Amino acid sequence: MGGFGGLFDLKAAGFSDPVLVAATDGVGTKLRIALDSGRHDSVGIDLVAMCVNDLVVQGAEPLFFLDYFACGTLDAAIAKSVVAGISEGCQQAGCALIGGETAEMPGMYADNDYDLAGFAVGAAERGQLLTGDQAVEGDVILGLASSGVHSNGYSLVRKVMANSGLTWSAEAPFQPGSTLAACLMTPTRIYVKSCLAALEAGGVHGFSHITGGGLPENLPRVMGADLAAEITVGSWPEQPVFGWLSEAGGIAAPEMRRTFNCGIGMAVIVDPDASADIRDACESQGETVFEIGRVAARGSGQAVRFREAT
């Protein structure tokens, strides 16, 4: 405590020829729901998740995390709750929380408002990095279930809420017995341990963290320009929250797919011969896994194509 920087001994982590991988992110307008509903205990998990999930898709093991908490007037109880969530997220990801910054800026933020940013650094052995060019035609695409909306699309979520006339304390129409705030504040799932287990099993050609832009915009980031992802519609069950958002907001399927994860938080592109082993590895870490599509030649079509099951 009291130092100007956090220290991390990379050699002690057991790497021999490491390449460092870094990521930074925030929680977005999901914070507005936390503020309006008074639920601050899970946004720290979201903050960690959005960073470390981006590290592991490149084959990197998250090593350490730092946070930035900015507010108008510091409320110690709120800050403690947020940092407790960050600590929980780091434990889920297996990384160290080695420092952070708390900035109190009256006049910049309203008294009760705050903002968050996270910074994560990981490492991979040089020859084990996933660089986005390993996928080949015929690969299987596995989908790991999301825990809900995660941390993208909340401006649209809040618009649907405003138009519906519901309050955050109202019972969720799609989940009786729970409030809307409790459901929509469900933290982003952290996929680090399952993805590392998949890498250990062998045969992974790519991971795609399904964030803003959904499957249509994130899958092409881990495939060559000559390839396309053919996604089978209905190959995983629709989570009730997405059905409600679509119906209550009048949101068509293409817009839902571009805005939300729609139930798949991480996609894994795998060698068909390794598919069963990788599925077992992910399920052993508590994931719900679906085979959602295949990699095909792109031709003149779109990079991600949604097709009905035959």
Tab-separated table of C-alpha atoms in Angstrom:
chain	number	residue	atom	x	y	z
A	1	MET	CA	0.000	0.000	0.000
A	2	GLY	CA	1.132	3.520	-0.751
A	3	GLY	CA	3.312	2.769	-3.766
A	4	PHE	CA	2.926	4.657	-7.020
A	5	GLY	CA	2.607	1.508	-9.120
A	6	GLY	CA	1.712	-2.157	-8.801
A	7	LEU	CA	4.391	-4.791	-9.283
A	8	PHE	CA	4.047	-8.177	-10.963
A	9	ASP	CA	6.747	-10.829	-11.285
A	10	LEU	CA	6.232	-12.341	-14.732
A	11	LYS	CA	8.988	-14.902	-14.293
A	12	ALA	CA	7.339	-16.230	-11.154
A	13	ALA	CA	4.156	-16.819	-13.172
A	14	GLY	CA	5.967	-19.608	-15.011
A	15	PHE	CA	6.311	-18.231	-18.545
A	16	SER	CA	9.424	-18.889	-20.616
A	17	ASP	CA	8.906	-16.767	-23.768
A	18	PRO	CA	5.814	-14.654	-23.024
A	19	VAL	CA	4.052	-12.059	-25.119
A	20	LEU	CA	2.028	-9.576	-23.077
A	21	VAL	CA	-1.566	-8.885	-24.090
A	22	ALA	CA	-3.475	-5.871	-22.711
A	23	ALA	CA	-7.112	-4.797	-22.761
A	24	THR	CA	-9.179	-1.946	-21.365
A	25	ASP	CA	-12.941	-1.494	-21.172
A	26	GLY	CA	-15.818	-0.154	-19.124
A	27	VAL	CA	-19.368	-1.131	-18.222
A	28	GLY	CA	-21.205	1.464	-20.308
A	29	THR	CA	-24.720	2.613	-19.540
A	30	LYS	CA	-25.376	-0.467	-17.405
A	31	LEU	CA	-23.976	1.808	-14.707
A	32	ARG	CA	-27.088	3.972	-15.020
A	33	ILE	CA	-29.203	1.019	-13.908
A	34	ALA	CA	-26.848	0.406	-10.988
A	35	LEU	CA	-27.229	4.028	-9.935
A	36	ASP	CA	-30.993	4.173	-10.440
A	37	SER	CA	-31.646	0.858	-8.691
A	38	GLY	CA	-28.997	1.153	-5.955
A	39	ARG	CA	-27.415	-2.175	-6.951
A	40	HIS	CA	-23.630	-1.714	-6.997
A	41	ASP	CA	-22.380	-5.163	-6.028
A	42	SER	CA	-22.092	-6.706	-9.509
A	43	VAL	CA	-20.817	-3.974	-11.840
A	44	GLY	CA	-17.275	-4.685	-10.647
A	45	ILE	CA	-17.621	-8.229	-11.968
A	46	ASP	CA	-18.835	-6.781	-15.278
A	47	LEU	CA	-15.808	-4.509	-15.408
A	48	VAL	CA	-13.366	-7.382	-14.979
A	49	ALA	CA	-15.284	-9.622	-17.364
A	50	MET	CA	-15.241	-7.142	-20.228
A	51	CYS	CA	-11.456	-6.929	-20.007
A	52	VAL	CA	-10.347	-10.478	-19.221
A	53	ASN	CA	-12.702	-12.093	-21.749
A	54	ASP	CA	-10.975	-9.976	-24.389
A	55	LEU	CA	-7.582	-11.242	-23.244
A	56	VAL	CA	-8.374	-14.943	-23.254
A	57	VAL	CA	-9.721	-14.858	-26.822
A	58	GLN	CA	-6.131	-14.231	-27.908
A	59	GLY	CA	-4.916	-17.259	-25.976
A	60	ALA	CA	-3.640	-15.192	-23.062
A	61	GLU	CA	-3.960	-15.981	-19.372
A	62	PRO	CA	-5.006	-12.845	-17.435
A	63	LEU	CA	-2.321	-11.899	-14.922
A	64	PHE	CA	-3.359	-8.669	-13.262
A	65	PHE	CA	-6.048	-6.011	-13.245
A	66	LEU	CA	-6.306	-2.339	-12.296
A	67	ASP	CA	-9.432	-0.222	-11.932
A	68	TYR	CA	-10.317	3.467	-12.254
A	69	PHE	CA	-13.250	4.759	-10.217
A	70	ALA	CA	-14.323	8.355	-10.839
A	71	CYS	CA	-17.143	10.128	-9.023
A	72	GLY	CA	-18.558	13.517	-8.082
A	73	THR	CA	-18.617	12.873	-4.346
A	74	LEU	CA	-17.124	9.712	-2.915
A	75	ASP	CA	-19.625	7.465	-1.164
A	76	ALA	CA	-17.459	4.991	0.724
A	77	ALA	CA	-20.199	2.351	0.931
A	78	ILE	CA	-20.807	2.411	-2.823
A	79	ALA	CA	-17.089	2.362	-3.606
A	80	LYS	CA	-16.593	-0.566	-1.235
A	81	SER	CA	-19.393	-2.508	-2.930
A	82	VAL	CA	-17.983	-1.829	-6.402
A	83	VAL	CA	-14.444	-2.834	-5.429
A	84	ALA	CA	-15.761	-5.986	-3.768
A	85	GLY	CA	-17.278	-6.908	-7.135
A	86	ILE	CA	-13.988	-6.198	-8.874
A	87	SER	CA	-12.230	-8.473	-6.387
A	88	GLU	CA	-14.799	-11.219	-7.016
A	89	GLY	CA	-14.328	-10.850	-10.778
A	90	CYS	CA	-10.569	-11.154	-10.426
A	91	GLN	CA	-10.983	-14.315	-8.365
A	92	GLN	CA	-13.257	-15.782	-11.042
A	93	ALA	CA	-10.664	-14.921	-13.686
A	94	GLY	CA	-7.687	-16.118	-11.649
A	95	CYS	CA	-5.867	-12.775	-11.882
A	96	ALA	CA	-4.478	-10.363	-9.307
A	97	LEU	CA	-5.946	-6.962	-8.455
A	98	ILE	CA	-2.716	-5.016	-8.031
A	99	GLY	CA	-3.894	-1.424	-7.891
A	100	GLY	CA	-6.280	1.253	-9.041
A	101	GLU	CA	-7.245	4.899	-8.858
A	102	THR	CA	-10.129	6.652	-7.138
A	103	ALA	CA	-10.832	10.148	-8.463
A	104	GLU	CA	-13.286	12.510	-6.763
A	105	MET	CA	-14.191	15.250	-9.250
A	106	PRO	CA	-17.011	17.557	-8.140
A	107	GLY	CA	-18.314	19.565	-11.066
A	108	MET	CA	-17.312	16.850	-13.522
A	109	TYR	CA	-19.827	14.269	-12.289
A	110	ALA	CA	-23.125	14.712	-10.475
A	111	ASP	CA	-22.749	14.026	-6.758
A	112	ASN	CA	-24.182	10.507	-6.849
A	113	ASP	CA	-22.782	9.451	-10.235
A	114	TYR	CA	-19.649	7.452	-10.875
A	115	ASP	CA	-17.850	5.884	-13.816
A	116	LEU	CA	-15.602	2.861	-14.121
A	117	ALA	CA	-12.748	1.773	-16.359
A	118	GLY	CA	-10.731	-1.404	-16.130
A	119	PHE	CA	-7.303	-2.418	-17.377
A	120	ALA	CA	-6.101	-6.014	-17.641
A	121	VAL	CA	-2.787	-7.512	-18.714
A	122	GLY	CA	-2.235	-11.141	-19.586
A	123	ALA	CA	0.412	-13.260	-21.247
A	124	ALA	CA	0.735	-16.173	-23.625
A	125	GLU	CA	3.709	-18.138	-24.784
A	126	ARG	CA	4.778	-16.733	-28.134
A	127	GLY	CA	3.831	-19.831	-30.105
A	128	GLN	CA	0.400	-20.190	-28.509
A	129	LEU	CA	-1.175	-16.860	-29.425
A	130	LEU	CA	-4.462	-16.927	-31.319
A	131	THR	CA	-4.028	-14.396	-34.086
A	132	GLY	CA	-7.324	-14.664	-36.006
A	133	ASP	CA	-5.969	-16.609	-38.939
A	134	GLN	CA	-6.162	-20.207	-37.685
A	135	ALA	CA	-9.799	-20.901	-38.629
A	136	VAL	CA	-10.362	-23.046	-41.718
A	137	GLU	CA	-13.356	-24.117	-43.761
A	138	GLY	CA	-15.213	-26.959	-42.051
A	139	ASP	CA	-14.404	-25.886	-38.490
A	140	VAL	CA	-17.179	-26.267	-35.932
A	141	ILE	CA	-18.460	-23.231	-34.017
A	142	LEU	CA	-19.403	-23.883	-30.409
A	143	GLY	CA	-21.356	-21.326	-28.404
A	144	LEU	CA	-20.980	-20.853	-24.659
A	145	ALA	CA	-24.189	-19.605	-23.059
A	146	SER	CA	-24.304	-16.076	-21.713
A	147	SER	CA	-25.660	-15.177	-18.282
A	148	GLY	CA	-28.041	-12.664	-19.848
A	149	VAL	CA	-27.569	-9.272	-21.475
A	150	HIS	CA	-23.986	-8.954	-20.115
A	151	SER	CA	-22.721	-5.359	-20.583
A	152	ASN	CA	-23.783	-4.265	-24.065
A	153	GLY	CA	-26.962	-2.765	-25.446
A	154	TYR	CA	-28.101	-1.061	-22.263
A	155	SER	CA	-29.016	2.223	-23.928
A	156	LEU	CA	-31.597	0.251	-25.891
A	157	VAL	CA	-32.579	-1.719	-22.771
A	158	ARG	CA	-33.245	1.531	-20.932
A	159	LYS	CA	-35.283	2.875	-23.851
A	160	VAL	CA	-37.437	-0.263	-23.835
A	161	MET	CA	-37.866	0.155	-20.084
A	162	ALA	CA	-38.879	3.809	-20.423
A	163	ASN	CA	-41.449	2.984	-23.095
A	164	SER	CA	-42.839	0.050	-21.111
A	165	GLY	CA	-43.647	2.184	-18.076
A	166	LEU	CA	-42.065	-0.351	-15.737
A	167	THR	CA	-39.809	0.516	-12.813
A	168	TRP	CA	-36.592	-1.215	-11.793
A	169	SER	CA	-38.339	-2.628	-8.729
A	170	ALA	CA	-41.174	-4.118	-10.790
A	171	GLU	CA	-41.378	-7.872	-11.269
A	172	ALA	CA	-39.598	-8.941	-14.451
A	173	PRO	CA	-42.231	-9.980	-17.036
A	174	PHE	CA	-39.871	-12.699	-18.260
A	175	GLN	CA	-38.809	-14.006	-14.822
A	176	PRO	CA	-41.583	-14.061	-12.208
A	177	GLY	CA	-40.334	-13.632	-8.670
A	178	SER	CA	-37.385	-11.407	-9.614
A	179	THR	CA	-37.221	-7.669	-10.131
A	180	LEU	CA	-36.211	-6.118	-13.415
A	181	ALA	CA	-33.154	-4.585	-11.781
A	182	ALA	CA	-31.990	-7.935	-10.389
A	183	CYS	CA	-32.365	-9.631	-13.772
A	184	LEU	CA	-30.810	-6.897	-15.865
A	185	MET	CA	-27.921	-6.419	-13.435
A	186	THR	CA	-26.905	-10.084	-13.677
A	187	PRO	CA	-23.121	-9.826	-14.144
A	188	THR	CA	-21.298	-10.690	-17.332
A	189	ARG	CA	-20.062	-14.269	-17.345
A	190	ILE	CA	-16.289	-14.669	-17.103
A	191	TYR	CA	-15.085	-17.330	-19.545
A	192	VAL	CA	-11.398	-17.368	-18.665
A	193	LYS	CA	-11.157	-20.742	-16.964
A	194	SER	CA	-13.310	-22.516	-19.550
A	195	CYS	CA	-11.377	-21.020	-22.467
A	196	LEU	CA	-8.041	-21.926	-20.892
A	197	ALA	CA	-9.359	-25.471	-20.394
A	198	ALA	CA	-10.376	-25.558	-24.066
A	199	LEU	CA	-6.880	-24.452	-25.095
A	200	GLU	CA	-5.392	-27.179	-22.920
A	201	ALA	CA	-7.601	-29.766	-24.667
A	202	GLY	CA	-6.173	-28.715	-28.062
A	203	GLY	CA	-7.804	-27.980	-31.376
A	204	VAL	CA	-9.028	-24.430	-30.723
A	205	HIS	CA	-8.725	-22.250	-33.819
A	206	GLY	CA	-10.297	-19.118	-32.373
A	207	PHE	CA	-12.411	-17.497	-29.668
A	208	SER	CA	-14.818	-14.609	-30.161
A	209	HIS	CA	-16.127	-12.619	-27.198
A	210	ILE	CA	-19.670	-11.663	-28.211
A	211	THR	CA	-20.040	-8.057	-27.092
A	212	GLY	CA	-21.445	-4.997	-28.889
A	213	GLY	CA	-22.203	-5.933	-32.491
A	214	GLY	CA	-23.253	-9.441	-31.503
A	215	LEU	CA	-22.358	-12.485	-33.546
A	216	PRO	CA	-22.494	-10.604	-36.897
A	217	GLU	CA	-19.685	-8.190	-36.007
A	218	ASN	CA	-17.532	-10.206	-33.606
A	219	LEU	CA	-17.140	-13.565	-35.359
A	220	PRO	CA	-15.490	-12.020	-38.472
A	221	ARG	CA	-12.740	-10.612	-36.231
A	222	VAL	CA	-11.323	-14.120	-35.698
A	223	MET	CA	-11.575	-15.471	-39.253
A	224	GLY	CA	-9.881	-14.748	-42.548
A	225	ALA	CA	-11.645	-12.509	-45.066
A	226	ASP	CA	-12.249	-15.538	-47.297
A	227	LEU	CA	-14.302	-17.337	-44.640
A	228	ALA	CA	-17.830	-17.021	-43.289
A	229	ALA	CA	-19.610	-18.259	-40.187
A	230	GLU	CA	-22.832	-20.103	-40.948
A	231	ILE	CA	-24.971	-19.925	-37.805
A	232	THR	CA	-27.892	-22.308	-37.374
A	233	VAL	CA	-30.965	-20.443	-36.145
A	234	GLY	CA	-32.553	-22.196	-33.168
A	235	SER	CA	-29.479	-24.255	-32.294
A	236	TRP	CA	-29.580	-22.807	-28.780
A	237	PRO	CA	-32.643	-21.875	-26.671
A	238	GLU	CA	-33.742	-18.258	-26.527
A	239	GLN	CA	-33.267	-16.734	-23.095
A	240	PRO	CA	-36.527	-15.108	-21.925
A	241	VAL	CA	-34.947	-11.673	-21.430
A	242	PHE	CA	-34.160	-11.403	-25.136
A	243	GLY	CA	-37.643	-12.501	-26.155
A	244	TRP	CA	-39.092	-9.828	-23.893
A	245	LEU	CA	-36.769	-7.101	-25.204
A	246	SER	CA	-37.630	-8.006	-28.787
A	247	GLU	CA	-41.379	-8.036	-28.171
A	248	ALA	CA	-41.626	-5.068	-25.796
A	249	GLY	CA	-39.310	-2.937	-27.911
A	250	GLY	CA	-40.537	-4.045	-31.324
A	251	ILE	CA	-36.965	-4.964	-32.215
A	252	ALA	CA	-36.529	-7.122	-35.314
A	253	ALA	CA	-34.214	-10.149	-35.314
A	254	PRO	CA	-31.375	-8.517	-37.334
A	255	GLU	CA	-31.222	-5.570	-34.906
A	256	MET	CA	-31.352	-7.897	-31.890
A	257	ARG	CA	-28.404	-9.841	-33.309
A	258	ARG	CA	-26.395	-6.666	-33.918
A	259	THR	CA	-27.075	-5.231	-30.463
A	260	PHE	CA	-27.127	-8.141	-28.007
A	261	ASN	CA	-25.332	-11.434	-27.469
A	262	CYS	CA	-28.759	-13.150	-27.772
A	263	GLY	CA	-27.695	-15.944	-25.437
A	264	ILE	CA	-24.164	-16.707	-26.684
A	265	GLY	CA	-21.437	-14.897	-24.739
A	266	MET	CA	-18.408	-16.650	-26.229
A	267	ALA	CA	-17.965	-18.496	-29.512
A	268	VAL	CA	-15.250	-21.124	-29.946
A	269	ILE	CA	-14.032	-22.124	-33.404
A	270	VAL	CA	-12.653	-25.646	-33.248
A	271	ASP	CA	-11.249	-28.480	-35.309
A	272	PRO	CA	-14.177	-30.889	-35.905
A	273	ASP	CA	-12.123	-33.821	-34.619
A	274	ALA	CA	-11.524	-31.983	-31.329
A	275	SER	CA	-15.064	-30.690	-30.899
A	276	ALA	CA	-16.204	-33.319	-28.382
A	277	ASP	CA	-13.096	-32.934	-26.195
A	278	ILE	CA	-13.330	-29.138	-26.206
A	279	ARG	CA	-17.002	-29.302	-25.371
A	280	ASP	CA	-16.232	-31.604	-22.433
A	281	ALA	CA	-13.455	-29.265	-21.267
A	282	CYS	CA	-15.788	-26.261	-21.257
A	283	GLU	CA	-18.617	-28.150	-19.587
A	284	SER	CA	-16.219	-29.298	-16.871
A	285	GLN	CA	-15.810	-25.602	-16.004
A	286	GLY	CA	-19.559	-25.115	-15.680
A	287	GLU	CA	-20.357	-23.879	-19.184
A	288	THR	CA	-23.502	-24.679	-21.141
A	289	VAL	CA	-22.292	-25.452	-24.658
A	290	PHE	CA	-24.145	-25.575	-27.977
A	291	GLU	CA	-22.955	-26.394	-31.487
A	292	ILE	CA	-24.202	-23.296	-33.283
A	293	GLY	CA	-22.632	-23.444	-36.727
A	294	ARG	CA	-19.748	-24.089	-39.084
A	295	VAL	CA	-17.053	-22.162	-40.907
A	296	ALA	CA	-17.606	-22.050	-44.667
A	297	ALA	CA	-16.088	-20.394	-47.720
A	298	ARG	CA	-17.308	-16.812	-47.865
A	299	GLY	CA	-17.630	-16.323	-51.598
A	300	SER	CA	-19.606	-13.158	-52.330
A	301	GLY	CA	-21.857	-13.507	-49.284
A	302	GLN	CA	-21.819	-11.950	-45.841
A	303	ALA	CA	-19.213	-12.845	-43.224
A	304	VAL	CA	-21.908	-14.206	-40.884
A	305	ARG	CA	-24.948	-15.969	-42.308
A	306	PHE	CA	-27.959	-17.104	-40.270
A	307	ARG	CA	-29.683	-20.189	-41.644
A	308	GLU	CA	-32.591	-22.326	-40.551
A	309	ALA	CA	-31.827	-25.898	-39.513
A	310	THR	CA	-32.326	-28.423	-42.302
